[in-house]
Structures are given as structure tokens and as C-alpha cells.
Amino acid sequence: MSFMTYYYNAAMCLPTLLLCVNTLFAQTSYDLLLKGAHVIDPKNKISAVADVAVRDGLIAAVAPNIPTAQARKVVNVAGLYVTPGLIDLHAHVFAGSDGVGLAGGHSSIFPDDFALRVGVTTVVDAGSSGRHNFAKFKKTVIDRARTRVLAFLNIGGGGMPGDDHEQNVNDMDAKAAADVAIANRDTIVGIKVAHYRGPDWTPVERGVEAGTLANIPVMIDFGDFRPERPFQELVLKKLRPGDIYTHAFYAPVPMLDEKGRLLPYLFEARKRGVLFDVGHGGAAFEFRQAVPAVKQGFPPDSISTDVHSGSINAGMKDQLNVMSKFLNMGMPLDDVIYRSTWNPARIIHREQIGHLSVGAIADIAVLRLEKGQFAFVDSWGARMDGALRLVGELTVASGRVVYDLNGITRERWDRLGKYQPQGESFWDGSRGSGRPRPLPRGK
Ligand SMILES: [Zn+2]
């Protein structure tokens, strides 16, 4: 707002002081206004061109044609998509007690290094920590990151420090894990069971027991698929409604009959309430499973990465790359966003995030849908050609701009004026410390 505009408005409202105050207040009532994008907010059933206004780190308004005069910073996002900040339900962001990382020679990655640049504002660590080292995870990663970090606590006491530990059922204590989960309810959203090779159900049963004691879901990586413990029994009997099987399109999952039709038990499991997460990772996503599943009406409940140093440099790459695969398999964009925002929020019972309701934390992704000739790689070494690719343009986390690919929140260098280290001209519409806002209590 220029001085002249200010003066004009002030003069015009002199006759009624109250109106004057209201007008001046209204003129600066939003910190940031994202103008003209197609807003996709599945929880609120919005898929239309609209403006989104942010104030004090919260969503303040979603409506067509919000006047630009009401915002201190206006960003033209016409032609782009505005969605809730993405939620990656399966990530690895803790390097373990000794810092060497995960089984298989892969490492966890600090969340801000990969998440914010692709619109992800919340990651859920999938069992990289256990009850022995969750406190270290919290101190070294969760409490430092700009990305909101939630966690599935590994049923194994030490998390994922290597294969030996992950086979050690003696360190899988359901009661002790549940106690740590209950003591850290703000962060721990579930229990993780992973990478087991033995013939018995012990890790699954201990995981479900811990989940029952703490009243939280369990996420299962089934490890070796063995005839002694059939996958069908896992999803039809062992898991409770609301529990999650991750690695939905992993080759060993019995998915198709000899004629390429989806096996009916999958629909039965879904009907029971068992959830299917993508958990792409380095080895767990095959087009020969995913394409027929999507085409025959068995989409994943949540689209997630299983990000680690291996998958990020292989077929997985990042959350938007995995989402783009589903777009190119024929899943509509609104549906892809739903399974990357509101549905994962519901799965982990964090209904405070994953949407753009007025009053919600302003976690926002601004995405570009590119059209061209692209290709995508799976874990089997196969390629799928496609014509669509999602790109992260701008990410706002708790009201603060944390990533801006093309500087759309910034003034052009030759228009910025004189150098003012603390000046308004450097302002990008952000508020807040850059740390994620704590989630409000309740749902
Ligand atoms: Zn994983």
C-alpha cells in the first residue's frame, strides 16, 4: 500500500471513525494472499479457482476474488494448483543411535532436505526409532526441523539399526513400546513392524498388542513373505481396522490371478478397514502390480515415499514423483491430492492437518502440473511413459514461505530499491519462527 493510498483511505473515512478503523484494519488483515490458483482441498470438497489468504500462520479465508488491498503480500499463482501441505506417511528421517542409518546400507535424510521442496510439510517417520532411542530422535531431528515430523515407533527397541536387531524378538516389548507412545502422544502416531524374516507372527502380534494398549494404528512392512504366515491372513485376520499395510504394490504381495484380475481378498481386507499405503522405497513399488490395481478399482489409501538415501536416487525420487506416477496411471488429480493430504491425516488421526479450513494451520503446497513427455521408473527396473508431472513451486509451512522455486513471492532485483537488511522489501509474506506449529489438541 502506497502512502497516497493510505492517505486517501484515511481521508475518506474521516466522517465515521469506526468505519475508518475497520477499513484500515481490513486493508492489512492478511499476511499473504495466494491469488487465482485452482484450489484442491478434498476435505472441504473444494476443487475450483479461488484465492487463499493466510494470517498469523493460519488459513484466514478461501474464497473467489479476495481483494488484493486486504493483504500485505499478494502472490499471483494463476495457472497453478494450491493444495494442503502434503503428508508423507512413510519416510525415514532418523539416522539411529550410532548415526549409521538403516538396514541395507541406506541412510535416513534430514526432513527439510527433501520434503519442503516438493510441497511436503509433514513427514511420518516409519519406525527408524524405537523406545530406546526415540528421545534422541526427538532432540536431534523432530525438535530442529521446519518440516513437521510425526512418527511410528518401531516395535524393536532400537528402531532400524540393522538386520540383526530387526530379527531380535526379545527386544520387541509391547508394553514398553506402548508406554513410550503414550508418553509422546503429540508425536508418536502409531507402531511400526518391519523387515522380519522369521516364520512366526511374533513381531506382528507384539506390534498389534502395543497399538491396542496405546490405542494407535500399526503399520506393517511384512519383511519376507513366507508360506508359514500368509499375507492373506495378515490383512484378513491379524490386523485391526485402521491398521496399515505399507508397500502395497511390492511384487511379492499376492495381487493378481493368472488372468490378471485382482484377487477378491484384497477388497475383503479393505472392507474390514485395513489400509493400504504405497511406501514406494527402493524395492517396494512395481508397475505390474500398481497399474492393474488402479485400473481395477484398488487405489492406495495413502501415497507415500519410504524416502531414504537409496530410494531418493532410484525410481522413487520424491513425493511428487510418486504422485505423478498415479496421475499417469489414470488417477484424477483431485484423488491424488486426497490420498496425499486429507486421507493420510485421517489414517494417523491428525485431522487438524491435511486441509485448508479457515483456522487450520497454514501448511500449503503450490504445485505446477507440467504436460510433456516424461517417464517414470519402478523398483523392478521397468519404465512407464507419461504425459503429466507435478512440480513444487511454493511451499508454505505454518504460515511461512519455506520454498519458492521461481521466486514468485519476491520482487524483481532491479525494482527492489535500496539495500535494507531488515526492510519490508525483503519480506516474502511469511510469519512465524519457521518451526511447525504444535497441533491443537483434539481432532
Ligand atoms: Zn520404510
CSV table of C-alpha atoms and ligand atoms in Angstrom, one decimal:
chain,number,residue,atom,x,y,z
A,1,MET,CA,0.0,0.0,0.0
A,2,SER,CA,1.5,3.3,-1.1
A,3,PHE,CA,1.5,6.4,1.1
A,4,MET,CA,-1.0,8.1,-1.2
A,5,THR,CA,-3.4,5.2,-1.0
A,6,TYR,CA,-3.2,5.2,2.8
A,7,TYR,CA,-3.7,9.0,2.9
A,8,TYR,CA,-6.7,8.8,0.5
A,9,ASN,CA,-8.4,6.0,2.5
A,10,ALA,CA,-7.7,7.7,5.8
A,11,ALA,CA,-9.2,11.0,4.5
A,12,MET,CA,-12.2,9.2,3.0
A,13,CYS,CA,-13.2,7.6,6.3
A,14,LEU,CA,-12.8,10.6,8.5
A,15,PRO,CA,-16.6,11.2,8.8
A,16,THR,CA,-17.1,8.0,10.7
A,17,LEU,CA,-14.2,7.0,12.9
A,18,LEU,CA,-15.4,3.5,13.3
A,19,LEU,CA,-15.6,2.8,9.6
A,20,CYS,CA,-12.1,4.3,9.2
A,21,VAL,CA,-10.7,1.9,11.7
A,22,ASN,CA,-12.4,-1.0,10.1
A,23,THR,CA,-11.2,0.0,6.6
A,24,LEU,CA,-7.6,0.4,7.7
A,25,PHE,CA,-7.7,-2.9,9.5
A,26,ALA,CA,-9.3,-4.7,6.6
A,27,GLN,CA,-6.6,-3.4,4.3
A,28,THR,CA,-3.9,-5.2,6.1
A,29,SER,CA,-5.8,-8.1,7.5
A,30,TYR,CA,-3.9,-10.8,5.7
A,31,ASP,CA,-0.2,-11.5,5.7
A,32,LEU,CA,-0.2,-13.5,2.4
A,33,LEU,CA,-2.7,-13.9,-0.4
A,34,LEU,CA,-2.3,-16.6,-2.9
A,35,LYS,CA,-4.3,-15.4,-5.9
A,36,GLY,CA,-6.0,-17.2,-8.8
A,37,ALA,CA,-4.9,-20.8,-8.5
A,38,HIS,CA,-7.1,-23.9,-8.8
A,39,VAL,CA,-7.6,-24.9,-5.1
A,40,ILE,CA,-7.9,-28.6,-4.4
A,41,ASP,CA,-9.0,-29.2,-0.8
A,42,PRO,CA,-10.6,-32.6,-0.7
A,43,LYS,CA,-11.7,-32.5,3.0
A,44,ASN,CA,-13.8,-29.4,2.2
A,45,LYS,CA,-14.8,-30.7,-1.3
A,46,ILE,CA,-13.3,-27.7,-3.0
A,47,SER,CA,-11.8,-28.1,-6.5
A,48,ALA,CA,-12.1,-24.7,-8.2
A,49,VAL,CA,-10.3,-21.4,-8.9
A,50,ALA,CA,-10.2,-19.5,-5.6
A,51,ASP,CA,-7.9,-17.3,-3.5
A,52,VAL,CA,-6.3,-18.4,-0.2
A,53,ALA,CA,-5.4,-15.9,2.5
A,54,VAL,CA,-3.1,-16.5,5.4
A,55,ARG,CA,-2.9,-14.6,8.7
A,56,ASP,CA,-0.7,-15.3,11.7
A,57,GLY,CA,0.2,-18.7,10.5
A,58,LEU,CA,-3.3,-19.9,9.9
A,59,ILE,CA,-5.7,-20.1,6.9
A,60,ALA,CA,-7.8,-17.0,7.2
A,61,ALA,CA,-10.0,-17.2,4.1
A,62,VAL,CA,-10.6,-19.3,1.0
A,63,ALA,CA,-12.9,-17.6,-1.5
A,64,PRO,CA,-13.1,-16.3,-5.0
A,65,ASN,CA,-11.8,-12.7,-5.6
A,66,ILE,CA,-10.4,-11.7,-2.2
A,67,PRO,CA,-9.4,-8.0,-2.7
A,68,THR,CA,-5.7,-7.6,-3.0
A,69,ALA,CA,-5.8,-4.5,-0.9
A,70,GLN,CA,-6.6,-6.7,2.1
A,71,ALA,CA,-3.2,-8.4,2.0
A,72,ARG,CA,0.3,-7.2,2.8
A,73,LYS,CA,1.7,-9.6,0.2
A,74,VAL,CA,-0.1,-10.8,-2.9
A,75,VAL,CA,1.3,-13.7,-4.9
A,76,ASN,CA,-0.1,-14.4,-8.4
A,77,VAL,CA,-0.5,-18.2,-8.6
A,78,ALA,CA,-2.9,-18.3,-11.6
A,79,GLY,CA,-2.4,-21.5,-13.6
A,80,LEU,CA,-1.0,-23.4,-10.6
A,81,TYR,CA,-2.7,-25.6,-8.1
A,82,VAL,CA,-3.0,-24.8,-4.4
A,83,THR,CA,-3.4,-27.8,-2.1
A,84,PRO,CA,-3.0,-28.5,1.6
A,85,GLY,CA,0.6,-29.2,2.6
A,86,LEU,CA,1.4,-32.8,1.6
A,87,ILE,CA,1.7,-35.5,4.2
A,88,ASP,CA,4.2,-38.2,3.5
A,89,LEU,CA,3.0,-41.2,5.6
A,90,HIS,CA,6.2,-43.3,5.2
A,91,ALA,CA,9.6,-41.6,5.5
A,92,HIS,CA,13.0,-42.2,7.2
A,93,VAL,CA,14.4,-39.2,8.9
A,94,PHE,CA,16.4,-40.6,11.9
A,95,ALA,CA,19.9,-42.0,11.4
A,96,GLY,CA,19.7,-44.1,14.6
A,97,SER,CA,21.6,-44.2,17.8
A,98,ASP,CA,25.0,-44.5,16.2
A,99,GLY,CA,24.3,-42.4,13.2
A,100,VAL,CA,24.9,-45.2,10.7
A,101,GLY,CA,21.3,-45.3,9.4
A,102,LEU,CA,19.1,-48.1,8.2
A,103,ALA,CA,19.4,-51.8,7.2
A,104,GLY,CA,20.6,-52.4,3.7
A,105,GLY,CA,23.3,-49.7,3.8
A,106,HIS,CA,20.8,-46.9,3.3
A,107,SER,CA,20.6,-43.7,5.3
A,108,SER,CA,17.9,-41.6,6.7
A,109,ILE,CA,17.7,-38.0,5.5
A,110,PHE,CA,17.1,-34.8,7.5
A,111,PRO,CA,13.4,-34.0,6.6
A,112,ASP,CA,14.0,-30.4,5.5
A,113,ASP,CA,16.5,-31.7,2.9
A,114,PHE,CA,13.8,-33.4,0.7
A,115,ALA,CA,10.3,-32.6,2.0
A,116,LEU,CA,9.7,-28.8,1.7
A,117,ARG,CA,10.9,-28.6,-1.9
A,118,VAL,CA,8.1,-30.9,-3.0
A,119,GLY,CA,5.3,-29.4,-1.0
A,120,VAL,CA,5.5,-31.9,1.9
A,121,THR,CA,5.0,-30.1,5.2
A,122,THR,CA,4.5,-33.2,7.4
A,123,VAL,CA,6.5,-36.4,7.3
A,124,VAL,CA,5.8,-39.5,9.3
A,125,ASP,CA,8.9,-41.5,10.2
A,126,ALA,CA,8.2,-45.2,9.7
A,127,GLY,CA,10.0,-46.9,12.6
A,128,SER,CA,13.5,-45.5,12.2
A,129,SER,CA,13.4,-45.1,16.0
A,130,GLY,CA,12.4,-47.4,18.8
A,131,ARG,CA,11.7,-46.9,22.5
A,132,HIS,CA,15.5,-46.9,23.3
A,133,ASN,CA,16.3,-44.0,21.0
A,134,PHE,CA,13.1,-42.1,20.4
A,135,ALA,CA,14.3,-39.3,22.8
A,136,LYS,CA,17.4,-38.9,20.7
A,137,PHE,CA,15.3,-38.8,17.5
A,138,LYS,CA,13.2,-36.1,19.1
A,139,LYS,CA,16.1,-34.0,20.2
A,140,THR,CA,18.3,-34.2,17.0
A,141,VAL,CA,15.6,-34.2,14.3
A,142,ILE,CA,12.0,-33.6,15.4
A,143,ASP,CA,12.7,-30.5,17.5
A,144,ARG,CA,15.0,-29.0,14.9
A,145,ALA,CA,13.2,-29.4,11.6
A,146,ARG,CA,10.9,-26.9,9.8
A,147,THR,CA,9.1,-29.9,8.4
A,148,ARG,CA,6.5,-31.3,10.9
A,149,VAL,CA,7.8,-34.7,11.9
A,150,LEU,CA,5.5,-37.4,13.4
A,151,ALA,CA,6.5,-41.0,14.0
A,152,PHE,CA,5.6,-44.6,14.0
A,153,LEU,CA,7.6,-46.1,16.9
A,154,ASN,CA,9.3,-49.4,15.9
A,155,ILE,CA,8.3,-52.4,18.0
A,156,GLY,CA,12.0,-53.2,18.1
A,157,GLY,CA,13.6,-51.2,20.9
A,158,GLY,CA,16.4,-49.8,18.8
A,159,GLY,CA,14.4,-48.9,15.6
A,160,MET,CA,16.2,-49.9,12.4
A,161,PRO,CA,19.9,-50.1,13.2
A,162,GLY,CA,20.4,-53.2,11.0
A,163,ASP,CA,19.1,-56.7,10.3
A,164,ASP,CA,20.3,-58.5,13.4
A,165,HIS,CA,18.4,-56.1,15.6
A,166,GLU,CA,15.3,-56.3,13.4
A,167,GLN,CA,15.2,-60.1,13.9
A,168,ASN,CA,15.5,-59.9,17.7
A,169,VAL,CA,12.1,-60.6,19.0
A,170,ASN,CA,13.4,-60.4,22.6
A,171,ASP,CA,13.7,-56.7,22.2
A,172,MET,CA,10.1,-56.3,21.0
A,173,ASP,CA,8.3,-55.3,24.2
A,174,ALA,CA,4.7,-54.3,23.5
A,175,LYS,CA,4.0,-52.8,26.9
A,176,ALA,CA,7.2,-50.8,27.0
A,177,ALA,CA,6.7,-49.5,23.4
A,178,ALA,CA,3.1,-48.5,24.2
A,179,ASP,CA,4.3,-46.6,27.3
A,180,VAL,CA,6.7,-44.6,25.2
A,181,ALA,CA,4.0,-43.9,22.6
A,182,ILE,CA,1.6,-42.8,25.3
A,183,ALA,CA,4.2,-40.5,26.9
A,184,ASN,CA,4.8,-38.9,23.5
A,185,ARG,CA,1.2,-38.8,22.1
A,186,ASP,CA,1.9,-35.4,20.4
A,187,THR,CA,4.4,-37.0,18.1
A,188,ILE,CA,4.0,-40.8,18.0
A,189,VAL,CA,1.0,-41.7,15.9
A,190,GLY,CA,1.5,-45.4,15.5
A,191,ILE,CA,3.6,-48.6,15.9
A,192,LYS,CA,5.8,-49.9,13.1
A,193,VAL,CA,6.7,-53.6,12.4
A,194,ALA,CA,9.3,-54.2,9.7
A,195,HIS,CA,11.7,-56.4,7.9
A,196,TYR,CA,11.1,-59.6,9.8
A,197,ARG,CA,12.3,-62.8,8.1
A,198,GLY,CA,11.3,-65.5,10.6
A,199,PRO,CA,8.4,-67.9,10.1
A,200,ASP,CA,6.3,-66.7,13.1
A,201,TRP,CA,3.9,-63.9,13.8
A,202,THR,CA,5.7,-62.6,16.9
A,203,PRO,CA,6.6,-59.1,15.6
A,204,VAL,CA,3.1,-58.5,14.1
A,205,GLU,CA,1.4,-59.7,17.3
A,206,ARG,CA,3.6,-57.6,19.5
A,207,GLY,CA,3.0,-54.6,17.3
A,208,VAL,CA,-0.7,-55.0,17.3
A,209,GLU,CA,-0.6,-55.5,21.1
A,210,ALA,CA,1.3,-52.3,21.5
A,211,GLY,CA,-1.1,-50.5,19.2
A,212,THR,CA,-4.0,-51.8,21.2
A,213,LEU,CA,-2.5,-50.7,24.5
A,214,ALA,CA,-1.8,-47.2,23.2
A,215,ASN,CA,-4.9,-47.0,21.0
A,216,ILE,CA,-3.0,-46.2,17.9
A,217,PRO,CA,-2.7,-47.9,14.5
A,218,VAL,CA,0.1,-50.3,13.5
A,219,MET,CA,2.0,-50.0,10.2
A,220,ILE,CA,3.3,-53.3,8.8
A,221,ASP,CA,6.2,-53.9,6.5
A,222,PHE,CA,5.8,-57.7,6.1
A,223,GLY,CA,9.5,-58.4,5.6
A,224,ASP,CA,10.0,-61.8,3.9
A,225,PHE,CA,6.8,-63.3,2.5
A,226,ARG,CA,6.7,-66.8,3.9
A,227,PRO,CA,4.2,-69.6,3.5
A,228,GLU,CA,4.1,-70.2,7.3
A,229,ARG,CA,2.5,-66.7,7.7
A,230,PRO,CA,0.4,-66.0,4.6
A,231,PHE,CA,-0.2,-62.3,3.6
A,232,GLN,CA,-3.9,-63.0,3.3
A,233,GLU,CA,-4.0,-63.9,7.0
A,234,LEU,CA,-2.2,-60.7,7.9
A,235,VAL,CA,-4.8,-58.4,6.2
A,236,LEU,CA,-7.9,-60.6,6.8
A,237,LYS,CA,-7.2,-61.6,10.5
A,238,LYS,CA,-4.1,-60.2,12.2
A,239,LEU,CA,-4.6,-56.5,11.5
A,240,ARG,CA,-7.3,-54.4,13.1
A,241,PRO,CA,-9.5,-51.9,11.2
A,242,GLY,CA,-7.4,-48.8,10.8
A,243,ASP,CA,-4.1,-50.7,10.7
A,244,ILE,CA,-1.9,-50.1,7.7
A,245,TYR,CA,-0.1,-52.4,5.4
A,246,THR,CA,2.7,-50.4,3.7
A,247,HIS,CA,4.4,-51.5,0.4
A,248,ALA,CA,1.0,-52.1,-1.2
A,249,PHE,CA,2.5,-52.7,-4.7
A,250,TYR,CA,5.5,-54.7,-3.7
A,251,ALA,CA,6.0,-57.7,-6.1
A,252,PRO,CA,5.5,-60.5,-3.5
A,253,VAL,CA,2.1,-59.2,-2.5
A,254,PRO,CA,-0.5,-61.7,-3.9
A,255,MET,CA,-2.4,-59.3,-6.1
A,256,LEU,CA,-3.5,-60.8,-9.4
A,257,ASP,CA,-4.8,-64.2,-10.6
A,258,GLU,CA,-3.4,-66.0,-13.6
A,259,LYS,CA,-5.8,-63.9,-15.8
A,260,GLY,CA,-4.5,-60.6,-14.4
A,261,ARG,CA,-7.6,-60.0,-12.3
A,262,LEU,CA,-7.3,-58.6,-8.8
A,263,LEU,CA,-7.8,-61.2,-6.1
A,264,PRO,CA,-11.0,-60.7,-4.2
A,265,TYR,CA,-9.5,-61.0,-0.7
A,266,LEU,CA,-7.9,-57.5,-1.2
A,267,PHE,CA,-11.4,-56.0,-1.4
A,268,GLU,CA,-12.4,-58.0,1.7
A,269,ALA,CA,-9.4,-56.7,3.6
A,270,ARG,CA,-10.3,-53.1,2.6
A,271,LYS,CA,-13.9,-53.7,3.7
A,272,ARG,CA,-12.6,-54.8,7.1
A,273,GLY,CA,-10.9,-51.4,7.4
A,274,VAL,CA,-7.3,-52.5,6.7
A,275,LEU,CA,-5.5,-49.6,4.9
A,276,PHE,CA,-3.0,-49.9,2.1
A,277,ASP,CA,-0.1,-47.4,1.9
A,278,VAL,CA,2.2,-47.1,-1.1
A,279,GLY,CA,5.6,-46.9,0.8
A,280,HIS,CA,7.4,-46.9,-2.6
A,281,GLY,CA,11.0,-47.1,-1.3
A,282,GLY,CA,13.8,-48.8,-3.1
A,283,ALA,CA,12.2,-52.2,-3.7
A,284,ALA,CA,8.5,-52.0,-3.0
A,285,PHE,CA,6.8,-50.5,-6.0
A,286,GLU,CA,6.1,-52.4,-9.2
A,287,PHE,CA,4.0,-51.0,-12.1
A,288,ARG,CA,3.0,-54.6,-13.0
A,289,GLN,CA,1.2,-54.6,-9.6
A,290,ALA,CA,0.1,-50.9,-9.3
A,291,VAL,CA,-1.3,-50.4,-12.9
A,292,PRO,CA,-3.8,-53.2,-12.8
A,293,ALA,CA,-4.7,-52.4,-9.2
A,294,VAL,CA,-5.5,-48.8,-10.0
A,295,LYS,CA,-7.3,-49.7,-13.2
A,296,GLN,CA,-9.4,-52.4,-11.4
A,297,GLY,CA,-10.5,-50.2,-8.6
A,298,PHE,CA,-7.9,-50.8,-5.9
A,299,PRO,CA,-6.1,-47.5,-5.4
A,300,PRO,CA,-3.9,-47.0,-2.3
A,301,ASP,CA,-5.4,-45.3,0.7
A,302,SER,CA,-2.2,-43.1,1.0
A,303,ILE,CA,0.6,-42.2,-1.4
A,304,SER,CA,3.9,-42.1,0.4
A,305,THR,CA,7.6,-42.3,-0.4
A,306,ASP,CA,9.6,-44.6,2.0
A,307,VAL,CA,12.3,-42.0,1.4
A,308,HIS,CA,15.9,-42.8,2.3
A,309,SER,CA,19.2,-42.4,0.6
A,310,GLY,CA,18.6,-45.4,-1.7
A,311,SER,CA,15.0,-44.6,-2.9
A,312,ILE,CA,15.6,-40.9,-3.4
A,313,ASN,CA,18.2,-41.7,-6.1
A,314,ALA,CA,16.3,-44.6,-7.7
A,315,GLY,CA,12.7,-44.9,-9.0
A,316,MET,CA,11.0,-43.2,-6.1
A,317,LYS,CA,12.8,-39.8,-6.2
A,318,ASP,CA,10.3,-37.8,-4.2
A,319,GLN,CA,6.6,-37.4,-3.1
A,320,LEU,CA,5.6,-35.5,-6.3
A,321,ASN,CA,7.3,-38.1,-8.5
A,322,VAL,CA,5.3,-40.9,-6.8
A,323,MET,CA,2.1,-38.8,-7.1
A,324,SER,CA,2.9,-38.2,-10.8
A,325,LYS,CA,3.0,-42.0,-11.3
A,326,PHE,CA,-0.5,-42.3,-10.1
A,327,LEU,CA,-1.7,-39.4,-12.3
A,328,ASN,CA,-0.2,-41.1,-15.3
A,329,MET,CA,-1.9,-44.4,-14.3
A,330,GLY,CA,-5.2,-42.6,-14.7
A,331,MET,CA,-6.0,-41.4,-11.1
A,332,PRO,CA,-7.6,-38.0,-11.3
A,333,LEU,CA,-5.6,-35.1,-9.8
A,334,ASP,CA,-8.1,-34.4,-7.0
A,335,ASP,CA,-7.9,-38.1,-6.0
A,336,VAL,CA,-4.1,-38.0,-6.0
A,337,ILE,CA,-4.2,-34.9,-3.7
A,338,TYR,CA,-6.8,-36.6,-1.4
A,339,ARG,CA,-4.5,-39.6,-0.9
A,340,SER,CA,-1.5,-37.3,-0.1
A,341,THR,CA,-3.3,-34.9,2.3
A,342,TRP,CA,-6.6,-35.5,4.0
A,343,ASN,CA,-6.6,-39.2,3.8
A,344,PRO,CA,-3.2,-39.7,5.4
A,345,ALA,CA,-4.2,-37.2,8.1
A,346,ARG,CA,-7.2,-39.3,8.9
A,347,ILE,CA,-5.2,-42.5,8.9
A,348,ILE,CA,-2.9,-41.2,11.7
A,349,HIS,CA,-5.8,-39.4,13.4
A,350,ARG,CA,-4.4,-35.9,12.9
A,351,GLU,CA,-7.5,-34.3,11.5
A,352,GLN,CA,-6.1,-30.9,12.4
A,353,ILE,CA,-3.9,-31.0,9.2
A,354,GLY,CA,-4.3,-32.0,5.6
A,355,HIS,CA,-6.9,-29.4,4.7
A,356,LEU,CA,-7.4,-25.7,4.1
A,357,SER,CA,-10.3,-25.0,6.5
A,358,VAL,CA,-10.4,-21.5,7.9
A,359,GLY,CA,-8.5,-21.6,11.2
A,360,ALA,CA,-6.3,-24.5,10.2
A,361,ILE,CA,-2.5,-24.3,10.3
A,362,ALA,CA,-1.4,-22.7,7.1
A,363,ASP,CA,0.5,-25.6,5.6
A,364,ILE,CA,0.2,-25.1,1.8
A,365,ALA,CA,1.7,-26.6,-1.4
A,366,VAL,CA,1.6,-24.7,-4.6
A,367,LEU,CA,2.1,-27.1,-7.5
A,368,ARG,CA,2.6,-26.9,-11.2
A,369,LEU,CA,1.1,-29.6,-13.5
A,370,GLU,CA,3.5,-29.9,-16.4
A,371,LYS,CA,2.5,-31.5,-19.6
A,372,GLY,CA,5.1,-33.1,-21.9
A,373,GLN,CA,6.9,-36.4,-22.5
A,374,PHE,CA,8.0,-37.9,-19.2
A,375,ALA,CA,8.9,-41.3,-17.9
A,376,PHE,CA,8.9,-43.0,-14.5
A,377,VAL,CA,10.9,-45.9,-13.2
A,378,ASP,CA,9.8,-48.6,-10.7
A,379,SER,CA,11.7,-50.8,-8.3
A,380,TRP,CA,11.8,-53.7,-10.8
A,381,GLY,CA,13.8,-51.7,-13.3
A,382,ALA,CA,10.7,-51.0,-15.5
A,383,ARG,CA,9.7,-47.7,-17.1
A,384,MET,CA,6.3,-46.2,-17.6
A,385,ASP,CA,5.9,-43.3,-20.1
A,386,GLY,CA,3.6,-40.5,-19.1
A,387,ALA,CA,2.4,-37.0,-20.2
A,388,LEU,CA,2.0,-35.4,-16.7
A,389,ARG,CA,4.4,-34.3,-14.0
A,390,LEU,CA,3.8,-32.4,-10.8
A,391,VAL,CA,6.4,-29.9,-9.8
A,392,GLY,CA,6.7,-28.0,-6.4
A,393,GLU,CA,6.6,-24.2,-7.0
A,394,LEU,CA,6.0,-22.8,-3.5
A,395,THR,CA,5.7,-24.3,0.0
A,396,VAL,CA,4.2,-22.5,3.0
A,397,ALA,CA,4.7,-24.3,6.4
A,398,SER,CA,2.9,-22.9,9.4
A,399,GLY,CA,2.3,-19.7,7.5
A,400,ARG,CA,6.0,-19.2,6.5
A,401,VAL,CA,7.3,-19.4,3.0
A,402,VAL,CA,9.9,-22.3,3.2
A,403,TYR,CA,10.5,-23.0,-0.5
A,404,ASP,CA,10.0,-20.8,-3.6
A,405,LEU,CA,11.3,-22.4,-6.8
A,406,ASN,CA,10.8,-19.4,-9.1
A,407,GLY,CA,10.8,-16.6,-6.6
A,408,ILE,CA,7.1,-15.9,-7.1
A,409,THR,CA,6.9,-14.3,-3.6
A,410,ARG,CA,9.9,-12.0,-4.4
A,411,GLU,CA,10.3,-8.6,-6.1
A,412,ARG,CA,12.5,-8.3,-9.2
A,413,TRP,CA,16.1,-7.3,-8.3
A,414,ASP,CA,16.0,-4.1,-10.3
A,415,ARG,CA,12.8,-3.0,-8.6
A,416,LEU,CA,13.7,-3.8,-5.0
A,417,GLY,CA,15.2,-0.4,-4.2
A,418,LYS,CA,18.0,0.4,-1.8
A,419,TYR,CA,19.6,-2.3,0.3
A,420,GLN,CA,17.8,-2.6,3.7
A,421,PRO,CA,18.8,-5.6,5.7
A,422,GLN,CA,15.7,-5.6,7.8
A,423,GLY,CA,13.5,-3.9,5.3
A,424,GLU,CA,10.0,-4.6,4.2
A,425,SER,CA,11.3,-5.1,0.7
A,426,PHE,CA,12.8,-8.4,1.6
A,427,TRP,CA,9.6,-9.6,3.1
A,428,ASP,CA,8.1,-12.7,1.4
A,429,GLY,CA,4.7,-12.8,3.2
A,430,SER,CA,6.0,-15.1,6.0
A,431,ARG,CA,5.2,-15.0,9.7
A,432,GLY,CA,6.4,-17.2,12.4
A,433,SER,CA,9.7,-18.8,13.5
A,434,GLY,CA,9.9,-21.4,10.8
A,435,ARG,CA,9.2,-24.2,13.2
A,436,PRO,CA,6.0,-26.2,12.7
A,437,ARG,CA,3.1,-25.0,14.9
A,438,PRO,CA,2.2,-27.6,17.5
A,439,LEU,CA,-1.0,-29.4,16.5
A,440,PRO,CA,-4.0,-28.2,18.5
A,441,ARG,CA,-5.4,-30.8,20.9
A,442,GLY,CA,-8.3,-32.9,19.7
A,443,LYS,CA,-9.4,-33.8,16.3
B,1,ZN,ZN,10.5,-47.8,5.2
